[in-house]
Amino acid sequence: MRYSILFLLPLLLLSCNTVQDTADTAHQTAPDTAAIVPGHFSGGLSDYWYEGKAEINTYDLEQIRYGEIHPGQVNLIFVSEDFLTDKQVKNDNYTNPASTPVLKTNMIRRFTTGIYDYSVMTSTFTPTKTDEQPHSLKVTTSMQDWCGQTFTQLNYAGGKKWDSQLRSYFEREADQNQRLAADFIEDEVFNRIRSGWDKLPTGSFDIIPATGYLLMTHKPYEAAKANVSLQDYTGDQFTGEKLKSYSIHYEGLDRKVEFVFDAAAPYILRGWTETYPSRGKKLTTVARLSHQIRAPYWSQNSVADREKRRTLGLGL
């Protein structure tokens, strides 16, 4: 469904990177609103994702690390934007026709291990026209703790291939560049659920595990065979009506991930679990939804806006 230019113009003005200081915007080119075509969502979600707001979620976190479970918090932000397929960056100026609508996930995971902090951020850019573009275009993940930081990036290279980069302060990893082949990447599951879970792939196939998991466990950067299922949720970790479960089981890694979400639009993600061995113990990470709002957060950046953090269960 195409939107009118008059409807789209306010959304452009609210886009994530256009609300900046005057010095930053002085040299920007005016957007070509005629070039924008909203994405295709099931369940009537086009209006939901193209209302000029982001969906911001807070999850209580129990995180595996060093053979124990540590407390933390996850912020999961979903927002639609236009993305350049050649440069694989956000479309800021609308002078490049190689543009497609995407749903973007920004996931920020923070937890403590004893005295010191961890922060892990993953950004995933997934086209909403899945019939034309069935694979996510880009994933980036960075991890910081008091020991140092690491960074990784996957860029879609066509077919079933991604170009990967790894920059690590660990000697055994250091700097790496390689091409990975896989049918699917785990990091895009969040976007696939929120775009319409009926198109999620199932069966047995090769998947690149979540980049945050690969960074945290120092596993080799390669796809792994996984058994994937989609069914009604029958567990007791999460509550809600008519919940669905999407599970990925990597037998070779002894790792299982389960995503639990509403069957009805807008397919709210109630939480997820991740189970794998850590220092000889098989433990489970759990993230449970605690707060959710929809807001144009990029325009709420003044001191007076700090109070709004309470609506997300965040400290001031």
mmCIF file of C-alpha atoms in Angstrom:
data_model
loop_
_atom_site.group_PDB
_atom_site.id
_atom_site.type_symbol
_atom_site.label_atom_id
_atom_site.label_comp_id
_atom_site.label_asym_id
_atom_site.label_seq_id
_atom_site.Cartn_x
_atom_site.Cartn_y
_atom_site.Cartn_z
ATOM 1 C CA MET A 1 0.000 0.000 0.000
ATOM 2 C CA ARG A 2 1.436 3.371 -1.025
ATOM 3 C CA TYR A 3 1.182 6.342 1.269
ATOM 4 C CA SER A 4 0.618 9.899 0.134
ATOM 5 C CA ILE A 5 3.435 12.413 0.130
ATOM 6 C CA LEU A 6 1.603 14.526 2.698
ATOM 7 C CA PHE A 7 1.422 11.567 5.067
ATOM 8 C CA LEU A 8 5.061 10.571 4.612
ATOM 9 C CA LEU A 9 6.643 13.982 5.022
ATOM 10 C CA PRO A 10 6.075 14.189 8.799
ATOM 11 C CA LEU A 11 7.565 10.735 9.193
ATOM 12 C CA LEU A 12 10.706 11.836 7.408
ATOM 13 C CA LEU A 13 11.040 14.805 9.686
ATOM 14 C CA LEU A 14 10.804 12.467 12.662
ATOM 15 C CA SER A 15 13.274 9.886 11.365
ATOM 16 C CA CYS A 16 15.969 8.783 13.752
ATOM 17 C CA ASN A 17 18.944 10.677 12.355
ATOM 18 C CA THR A 18 17.288 13.825 11.051
ATOM 19 C CA VAL A 19 16.658 15.389 14.465
ATOM 20 C CA GLN A 20 20.116 16.796 15.114
ATOM 21 C CA ASP A 21 21.815 20.028 16.041
ATOM 22 C CA THR A 22 21.462 22.825 13.514
ATOM 23 C CA ALA A 23 25.102 22.501 12.512
ATOM 24 C CA ASP A 24 24.498 18.880 11.539
ATOM 25 C CA THR A 25 21.418 19.534 9.419
ATOM 26 C CA ALA A 26 22.581 22.624 7.573
ATOM 27 C CA HIS A 27 24.143 20.632 4.730
ATOM 28 C CA GLN A 28 21.508 17.943 4.353
ATOM 29 C CA THR A 29 19.605 17.573 1.107
ATOM 30 C CA ALA A 30 15.817 17.684 1.291
ATOM 31 C CA PRO A 31 14.307 14.174 1.147
ATOM 32 C CA ASP A 32 12.704 12.964 -2.050
ATOM 33 C CA THR A 33 9.385 11.906 -0.540
ATOM 34 C CA ALA A 34 8.171 10.395 -3.791
ATOM 35 C CA ALA A 35 10.902 7.748 -3.532
ATOM 36 C CA ILE A 36 9.599 6.272 -0.281
ATOM 37 C CA VAL A 37 7.439 3.159 -0.381
ATOM 38 C CA PRO A 38 6.363 1.737 2.997
ATOM 39 C CA GLY A 39 7.104 -1.887 3.715
ATOM 40 C CA HIS A 40 4.689 -4.786 3.515
ATOM 41 C CA PHE A 41 3.504 -6.205 6.824
ATOM 42 C CA SER A 42 0.956 -8.848 7.642
ATOM 43 C CA GLY A 43 -1.851 -8.233 10.110
ATOM 44 C CA GLY A 44 -2.376 -4.609 9.056
ATOM 45 C CA LEU A 45 0.936 -3.541 10.608
ATOM 46 C CA SER A 46 1.891 -0.888 8.051
ATOM 47 C CA ASP A 47 0.034 1.767 10.041
ATOM 48 C CA TYR A 48 1.635 0.535 13.270
ATOM 49 C CA TRP A 49 5.212 0.780 12.000
ATOM 50 C CA TYR A 50 4.758 3.920 9.890
ATOM 51 C CA GLU A 51 3.088 6.158 12.469
ATOM 52 C CA GLY A 52 6.302 8.088 13.141
ATOM 53 C CA LYS A 53 7.061 6.312 16.431
ATOM 54 C CA ALA A 54 9.429 3.645 17.656
ATOM 55 C CA GLU A 55 8.404 0.798 19.909
ATOM 56 C CA ILE A 56 10.624 0.702 23.008
ATOM 57 C CA ASN A 57 10.672 -2.377 25.233
ATOM 58 C CA THR A 58 12.403 -3.113 28.534
ATOM 59 C CA TYR A 59 13.115 -6.672 29.656
ATOM 60 C CA ASP A 60 14.314 -7.954 33.004
ATOM 61 C CA LEU A 61 17.382 -10.068 32.289
ATOM 62 C CA GLU A 62 18.984 -13.118 33.860
ATOM 63 C CA GLN A 63 22.225 -13.528 31.902
ATOM 64 C CA ILE A 64 24.638 -16.465 31.651
ATOM 65 C CA ARG A 65 28.259 -15.505 32.276
ATOM 66 C CA TYR A 66 31.231 -17.238 33.950
ATOM 67 C CA GLY A 67 29.181 -20.253 35.043
ATOM 68 C CA GLU A 68 26.585 -18.179 36.906
ATOM 69 C CA ILE A 69 23.405 -16.175 36.271
ATOM 70 C CA HIS A 70 23.781 -12.409 36.572
ATOM 71 C CA PRO A 71 21.028 -9.740 36.801
ATOM 72 C CA GLY A 72 20.598 -7.164 34.075
ATOM 73 C CA GLN A 73 18.268 -5.361 31.718
ATOM 74 C CA VAL A 74 17.584 -5.315 27.968
ATOM 75 C CA ASN A 75 16.206 -2.472 25.878
ATOM 76 C CA LEU A 76 14.760 -3.610 22.563
ATOM 77 C CA ILE A 77 13.868 -0.811 20.147
ATOM 78 C CA PHE A 78 11.978 -1.433 16.910
ATOM 79 C CA VAL A 79 11.649 1.304 14.282
ATOM 80 C CA SER A 80 11.062 1.447 10.534
ATOM 81 C CA GLU A 81 13.367 3.352 8.216
ATOM 82 C CA ASP A 82 14.643 3.462 4.650
ATOM 83 C CA PHE A 83 17.912 1.688 3.961
ATOM 84 C CA LEU A 84 20.339 1.799 1.033
ATOM 85 C CA THR A 85 20.881 -1.656 -0.409
ATOM 86 C CA ASP A 86 24.218 -0.844 -2.058
ATOM 87 C CA LYS A 87 25.939 1.054 0.774
ATOM 88 C CA GLN A 88 23.944 -0.787 3.467
ATOM 89 C CA VAL A 89 23.439 2.337 5.560
ATOM 90 C CA LYS A 90 20.441 4.484 6.445
ATOM 91 C CA ASN A 91 19.012 6.545 3.594
ATOM 92 C CA ASP A 92 19.505 10.106 4.834
ATOM 93 C CA ASN A 93 19.398 12.266 1.719
ATOM 94 C CA TYR A 94 17.072 10.401 -0.686
ATOM 95 C CA THR A 95 19.319 10.986 -3.678
ATOM 96 C CA ASN A 96 20.175 7.287 -4.132
ATOM 97 C CA PRO A 97 17.440 5.137 -5.740
ATOM 98 C CA ALA A 98 18.851 1.908 -4.258
ATOM 99 C CA SER A 99 16.599 2.150 -1.217
ATOM 100 C CA THR A 100 14.290 -0.277 0.550
ATOM 101 C CA PRO A 101 12.133 -0.104 3.697
ATOM 102 C CA VAL A 102 13.468 -2.073 6.658
ATOM 103 C CA LEU A 103 12.504 -2.851 10.197
ATOM 104 C CA LYS A 104 15.440 -2.112 12.481
ATOM 105 C CA THR A 105 16.119 -3.715 15.835
ATOM 106 C CA ASN A 106 18.446 -2.053 18.312
ATOM 107 C CA MET A 107 19.025 -4.359 21.272
ATOM 108 C CA ILE A 108 21.057 -3.033 24.206
ATOM 109 C CA ARG A 109 21.841 -5.599 26.878
ATOM 110 C CA ARG A 110 23.444 -4.483 30.151
ATOM 111 C CA PHE A 111 24.411 -6.666 33.094
ATOM 112 C CA THR A 112 27.024 -6.853 35.819
ATOM 113 C CA THR A 113 29.451 -9.645 36.666
ATOM 114 C CA GLY A 114 30.594 -9.080 40.215
ATOM 115 C CA ILE A 115 32.206 -5.652 40.355
ATOM 116 C CA TYR A 116 32.204 -4.762 36.670
ATOM 117 C CA ASP A 117 29.759 -4.041 33.869
ATOM 118 C CA TYR A 118 28.944 -5.526 30.474
ATOM 119 C CA SER A 119 27.179 -3.755 27.634
ATOM 120 C CA VAL A 120 26.243 -5.534 24.394
ATOM 121 C CA MET A 121 24.460 -3.769 21.529
ATOM 122 C CA THR A 122 23.144 -5.400 18.357
ATOM 123 C CA SER A 123 21.551 -3.593 15.396
ATOM 124 C CA THR A 124 19.766 -5.614 12.707
ATOM 125 C CA PHE A 125 18.330 -4.255 9.447
ATOM 126 C CA THR A 126 15.715 -6.487 7.816
ATOM 127 C CA PRO A 127 13.804 -5.606 4.612
ATOM 128 C CA THR A 128 10.042 -5.763 4.989
ATOM 129 C CA LYS A 129 9.504 -6.799 1.356
ATOM 130 C CA THR A 130 10.452 -10.368 2.149
ATOM 131 C CA ASP A 131 9.253 -11.741 -1.185
ATOM 132 C CA GLU A 132 11.795 -9.536 -2.981
ATOM 133 C CA GLN A 133 14.493 -9.460 -0.285
ATOM 134 C CA PRO A 134 14.324 -12.566 1.919
ATOM 135 C CA HIS A 135 17.501 -11.892 3.905
ATOM 136 C CA SER A 136 18.563 -9.234 6.387
ATOM 137 C CA LEU A 137 21.039 -6.781 4.926
ATOM 138 C CA LYS A 138 23.221 -5.958 7.893
ATOM 139 C CA VAL A 139 23.954 -6.837 11.525
ATOM 140 C CA THR A 140 26.394 -5.081 13.835
ATOM 141 C CA THR A 141 27.259 -6.027 17.416
ATOM 142 C CA SER A 142 29.648 -4.411 19.868
ATOM 143 C CA MET A 143 30.528 -5.632 23.349
ATOM 144 C CA GLN A 144 32.199 -3.609 26.088
ATOM 145 C CA ASP A 145 33.361 -4.609 29.546
ATOM 146 C CA TRP A 146 36.115 -3.440 31.840
ATOM 147 C CA CYS A 147 38.632 -5.695 30.101
ATOM 148 C CA GLY A 148 38.121 -4.227 26.613
ATOM 149 C CA GLN A 149 35.788 -4.177 23.631
ATOM 150 C CA THR A 150 35.025 -6.177 20.512
ATOM 151 C CA PHE A 151 32.995 -5.464 17.383
ATOM 152 C CA THR A 152 31.525 -7.554 14.602
ATOM 153 C CA GLN A 153 29.548 -6.840 11.432
ATOM 154 C CA LEU A 154 27.701 -8.983 8.892
ATOM 155 C CA ASN A 155 26.828 -7.566 5.471
ATOM 156 C CA TYR A 156 24.590 -9.441 3.064
ATOM 157 C CA ALA A 157 26.645 -10.413 0.006
ATOM 158 C CA GLY A 158 23.934 -12.001 -2.142
ATOM 159 C CA GLY A 159 22.659 -15.546 -2.421
ATOM 160 C CA LYS A 160 22.991 -17.132 0.985
ATOM 161 C CA LYS A 161 26.245 -15.425 1.897
ATOM 162 C CA TRP A 162 27.372 -12.723 4.311
ATOM 163 C CA ASP A 163 30.676 -10.876 4.583
ATOM 164 C CA SER A 164 31.799 -10.839 8.211
ATOM 165 C CA GLN A 165 34.215 -8.619 10.089
ATOM 166 C CA LEU A 166 35.549 -9.176 13.582
ATOM 167 C CA ARG A 167 37.653 -6.722 15.567
ATOM 168 C CA SER A 168 38.709 -8.068 18.934
ATOM 169 C CA TYR A 169 41.209 -7.225 21.642
ATOM 170 C CA PHE A 170 41.723 -10.953 22.300
ATOM 171 C CA GLU A 171 44.924 -12.310 20.737
ATOM 172 C CA ARG A 172 43.320 -15.533 19.509
ATOM 173 C CA GLU A 173 40.705 -13.533 17.572
ATOM 174 C CA ALA A 174 42.245 -10.156 16.683
ATOM 175 C CA ASP A 175 41.130 -8.858 13.226
ATOM 176 C CA GLN A 176 39.272 -11.205 10.882
ATOM 177 C CA ASN A 177 37.442 -10.865 7.566
ATOM 178 C CA GLN A 178 35.677 -13.795 5.951
ATOM 179 C CA ARG A 179 32.629 -14.832 3.939
ATOM 180 C CA LEU A 180 30.008 -16.982 5.644
ATOM 181 C CA ALA A 181 27.397 -19.147 3.953
ATOM 182 C CA ALA A 182 24.064 -19.858 5.681
ATOM 183 C CA ASP A 183 20.356 -20.140 5.003
ATOM 184 C CA PHE A 184 19.437 -17.763 7.822
ATOM 185 C CA ILE A 185 20.914 -15.574 10.567
ATOM 186 C CA GLU A 186 19.622 -15.767 14.116
ATOM 187 C CA ASP A 187 19.874 -12.031 14.778
ATOM 188 C CA GLU A 188 17.014 -11.340 12.372
ATOM 189 C CA VAL A 189 14.463 -13.424 14.301
ATOM 190 C CA PHE A 190 13.231 -10.392 16.272
ATOM 191 C CA ASN A 191 12.431 -8.480 13.086
ATOM 192 C CA ARG A 192 10.901 -11.506 11.379
ATOM 193 C CA ILE A 193 8.523 -12.063 14.279
ATOM 194 C CA ARG A 194 7.476 -8.433 14.416
ATOM 195 C CA SER A 195 6.987 -8.250 10.629
ATOM 196 C CA GLY A 196 4.729 -11.324 10.599
ATOM 197 C CA TRP A 197 5.751 -14.635 12.130
ATOM 198 C CA ASP A 198 3.871 -16.698 9.526
ATOM 199 C CA LYS A 199 6.907 -16.404 7.225
ATOM 200 C CA LEU A 200 9.456 -17.710 9.732
ATOM 201 C CA PRO A 201 11.444 -20.637 8.314
ATOM 202 C CA THR A 202 11.234 -24.046 9.992
ATOM 203 C CA GLY A 203 12.980 -27.360 9.542
ATOM 204 C CA SER A 204 16.668 -28.277 9.564
ATOM 205 C CA PHE A 205 19.109 -25.848 7.947
ATOM 206 C CA ASP A 206 22.286 -23.816 8.469
ATOM 207 C CA ILE A 207 22.076 -20.692 10.635
ATOM 208 C CA ILE A 208 24.676 -18.141 11.715
ATOM 209 C CA PRO A 209 24.190 -17.990 15.514
ATOM 210 C CA ALA A 210 23.512 -14.675 17.228
ATOM 211 C CA THR A 211 26.571 -12.435 16.966
ATOM 212 C CA GLY A 212 26.276 -11.502 20.661
ATOM 213 C CA TYR A 213 26.555 -15.183 21.568
ATOM 214 C CA LEU A 214 29.560 -15.635 19.260
ATOM 215 C CA LEU A 215 31.333 -12.638 20.807
ATOM 216 C CA MET A 216 30.598 -13.691 24.367
ATOM 217 C CA THR A 217 31.628 -17.320 23.948
ATOM 218 C CA HIS A 218 34.459 -16.788 21.409
ATOM 219 C CA LYS A 219 33.010 -19.456 19.141
ATOM 220 C CA PRO A 220 34.269 -19.683 15.536
ATOM 221 C CA TYR A 221 32.444 -17.492 13.052
ATOM 222 C CA GLU A 222 30.612 -20.078 10.980
ATOM 223 C CA ALA A 223 27.113 -21.376 10.362
ATOM 224 C CA ALA A 224 25.805 -24.300 12.377
ATOM 225 C CA LYS A 225 23.153 -26.885 11.589
ATOM 226 C CA ALA A 226 19.968 -26.224 13.557
ATOM 227 C CA ASN A 227 16.528 -27.728 14.008
ATOM 228 C CA VAL A 228 13.891 -25.020 13.979
ATOM 229 C CA SER A 229 10.243 -25.271 15.062
ATOM 230 C CA LEU A 230 7.228 -22.969 15.346
ATOM 231 C CA GLN A 231 4.369 -23.952 17.634
ATOM 232 C CA ASP A 232 1.990 -22.841 20.362
ATOM 233 C CA TYR A 233 3.786 -21.905 23.586
ATOM 234 C CA THR A 234 3.207 -24.458 26.343
ATOM 235 C CA GLY A 235 5.788 -23.370 28.930
ATOM 236 C CA ASP A 236 5.385 -21.406 32.149
ATOM 237 C CA GLN A 237 8.178 -18.805 31.899
ATOM 238 C CA PHE A 238 5.960 -16.264 30.106
ATOM 239 C CA THR A 239 2.318 -15.299 30.477
ATOM 240 C CA GLY A 240 -0.229 -14.075 27.963
ATOM 241 C CA GLU A 241 -3.031 -15.235 25.722
ATOM 242 C CA LYS A 242 -2.423 -17.327 22.600
ATOM 243 C CA LEU A 243 1.364 -17.205 22.717
ATOM 244 C CA LYS A 244 3.590 -18.724 20.019
ATOM 245 C CA SER A 245 7.054 -20.215 20.387
ATOM 246 C CA TYR A 246 9.885 -20.145 17.852
ATOM 247 C CA SER A 247 12.753 -22.445 18.847
ATOM 248 C CA ILE A 248 16.224 -22.929 17.396
ATOM 249 C CA HIS A 249 18.213 -25.948 18.575
ATOM 250 C CA TYR A 250 21.901 -26.170 17.631
ATOM 251 C CA GLU A 251 22.799 -29.761 18.520
ATOM 252 C CA GLY A 252 26.473 -29.294 17.658
ATOM 253 C CA LEU A 253 26.750 -26.277 19.951
ATOM 254 C CA ASP A 254 24.535 -27.770 22.679
ATOM 255 C CA ARG A 255 22.555 -24.528 22.557
ATOM 256 C CA LYS A 256 18.832 -23.819 22.341
ATOM 257 C CA VAL A 257 17.048 -20.485 21.929
ATOM 258 C CA GLU A 258 13.299 -19.949 22.314
ATOM 259 C CA PHE A 259 11.413 -16.761 21.414
ATOM 260 C CA VAL A 260 7.892 -16.312 22.837
ATOM 261 C CA PHE A 261 5.453 -13.806 21.339
ATOM 262 C CA ASP A 262 1.798 -12.928 20.854
ATOM 263 C CA ALA A 263 0.096 -14.800 18.033
ATOM 264 C CA ALA A 264 -2.008 -11.702 17.261
ATOM 265 C CA ALA A 265 -0.685 -8.475 15.734
ATOM 266 C CA PRO A 266 1.407 -6.541 16.566
ATOM 267 C CA TYR A 267 3.157 -9.767 17.704
ATOM 268 C CA ILE A 268 4.621 -8.405 20.934
ATOM 269 C CA LEU A 269 7.747 -10.302 22.009
ATOM 270 C CA ARG A 270 7.074 -11.454 25.581
ATOM 271 C CA GLY A 271 10.604 -12.721 26.093
ATOM 272 C CA TRP A 272 13.166 -15.335 25.198
ATOM 273 C CA THR A 273 15.420 -17.975 26.699
ATOM 274 C CA GLU A 274 18.893 -19.140 25.704
ATOM 275 C CA THR A 275 20.431 -22.330 27.096
ATOM 276 C CA TYR A 276 24.041 -23.470 26.707
ATOM 277 C CA PRO A 277 26.982 -24.696 28.828
ATOM 278 C CA SER A 278 29.094 -22.189 30.745
ATOM 279 C CA ARG A 279 32.107 -23.382 32.722
ATOM 280 C CA GLY A 280 30.777 -26.914 32.881
ATOM 281 C CA LYS A 281 27.224 -25.969 33.830
ATOM 282 C CA LYS A 282 24.219 -25.903 31.535
ATOM 283 C CA LEU A 283 22.475 -22.615 32.310
ATOM 284 C CA THR A 284 19.659 -20.537 30.853
ATOM 285 C CA THR A 285 19.471 -16.832 30.088
ATOM 286 C CA VAL A 286 15.932 -15.430 30.461
ATOM 287 C CA ALA A 287 14.575 -12.051 29.302
ATOM 288 C CA ARG A 288 11.011 -11.081 30.379
ATOM 289 C CA LEU A 289 9.111 -8.055 29.113
ATOM 290 C CA SER A 290 8.440 -5.549 31.903
ATOM 291 C CA HIS A 291 7.700 -2.205 30.169
ATOM 292 C CA GLN A 292 6.706 -1.012 26.723
ATOM 293 C CA ILE A 293 5.910 2.362 25.149
ATOM 294 C CA ARG A 294 5.692 3.803 21.644
ATOM 295 C CA ALA A 295 7.317 7.202 21.214
ATOM 296 C CA PRO A 296 9.486 9.331 18.886
ATOM 297 C CA TYR A 297 12.401 9.007 21.297
ATOM 298 C CA TRP A 298 14.837 10.792 18.950
ATOM 299 C CA SER A 299 13.029 14.083 19.634
ATOM 300 C CA GLN A 300 12.925 13.511 23.403
ATOM 301 C CA ASN A 301 16.515 14.443 24.174
ATOM 302 C CA SER A 302 16.247 17.397 26.552
ATOM 303 C CA VAL A 303 16.849 17.435 30.301
ATOM 304 C CA ALA A 304 13.092 17.831 30.761
ATOM 305 C CA ASP A 305 12.555 14.499 28.969
ATOM 306 C CA ARG A 306 14.556 12.487 31.502
ATOM 307 C CA GLU A 307 11.453 11.844 33.575
ATOM 308 C CA LYS A 308 10.026 9.797 30.688
ATOM 309 C CA ARG A 309 12.609 7.106 31.452
ATOM 310 C CA ARG A 310 10.433 6.040 34.390
ATOM 311 C CA THR A 311 7.796 4.780 31.951
ATOM 312 C CA LEU A 312 10.418 2.293 30.732
ATOM 313 C CA GLY A 313 11.571 1.161 34.169
ATOM 314 C CA LEU A 314 14.904 2.913 33.694
ATOM 315 C CA GLY A 315 16.869 4.887 36.251
ATOM 316 C CA LEU A 316 17.345 8.633 35.918
#
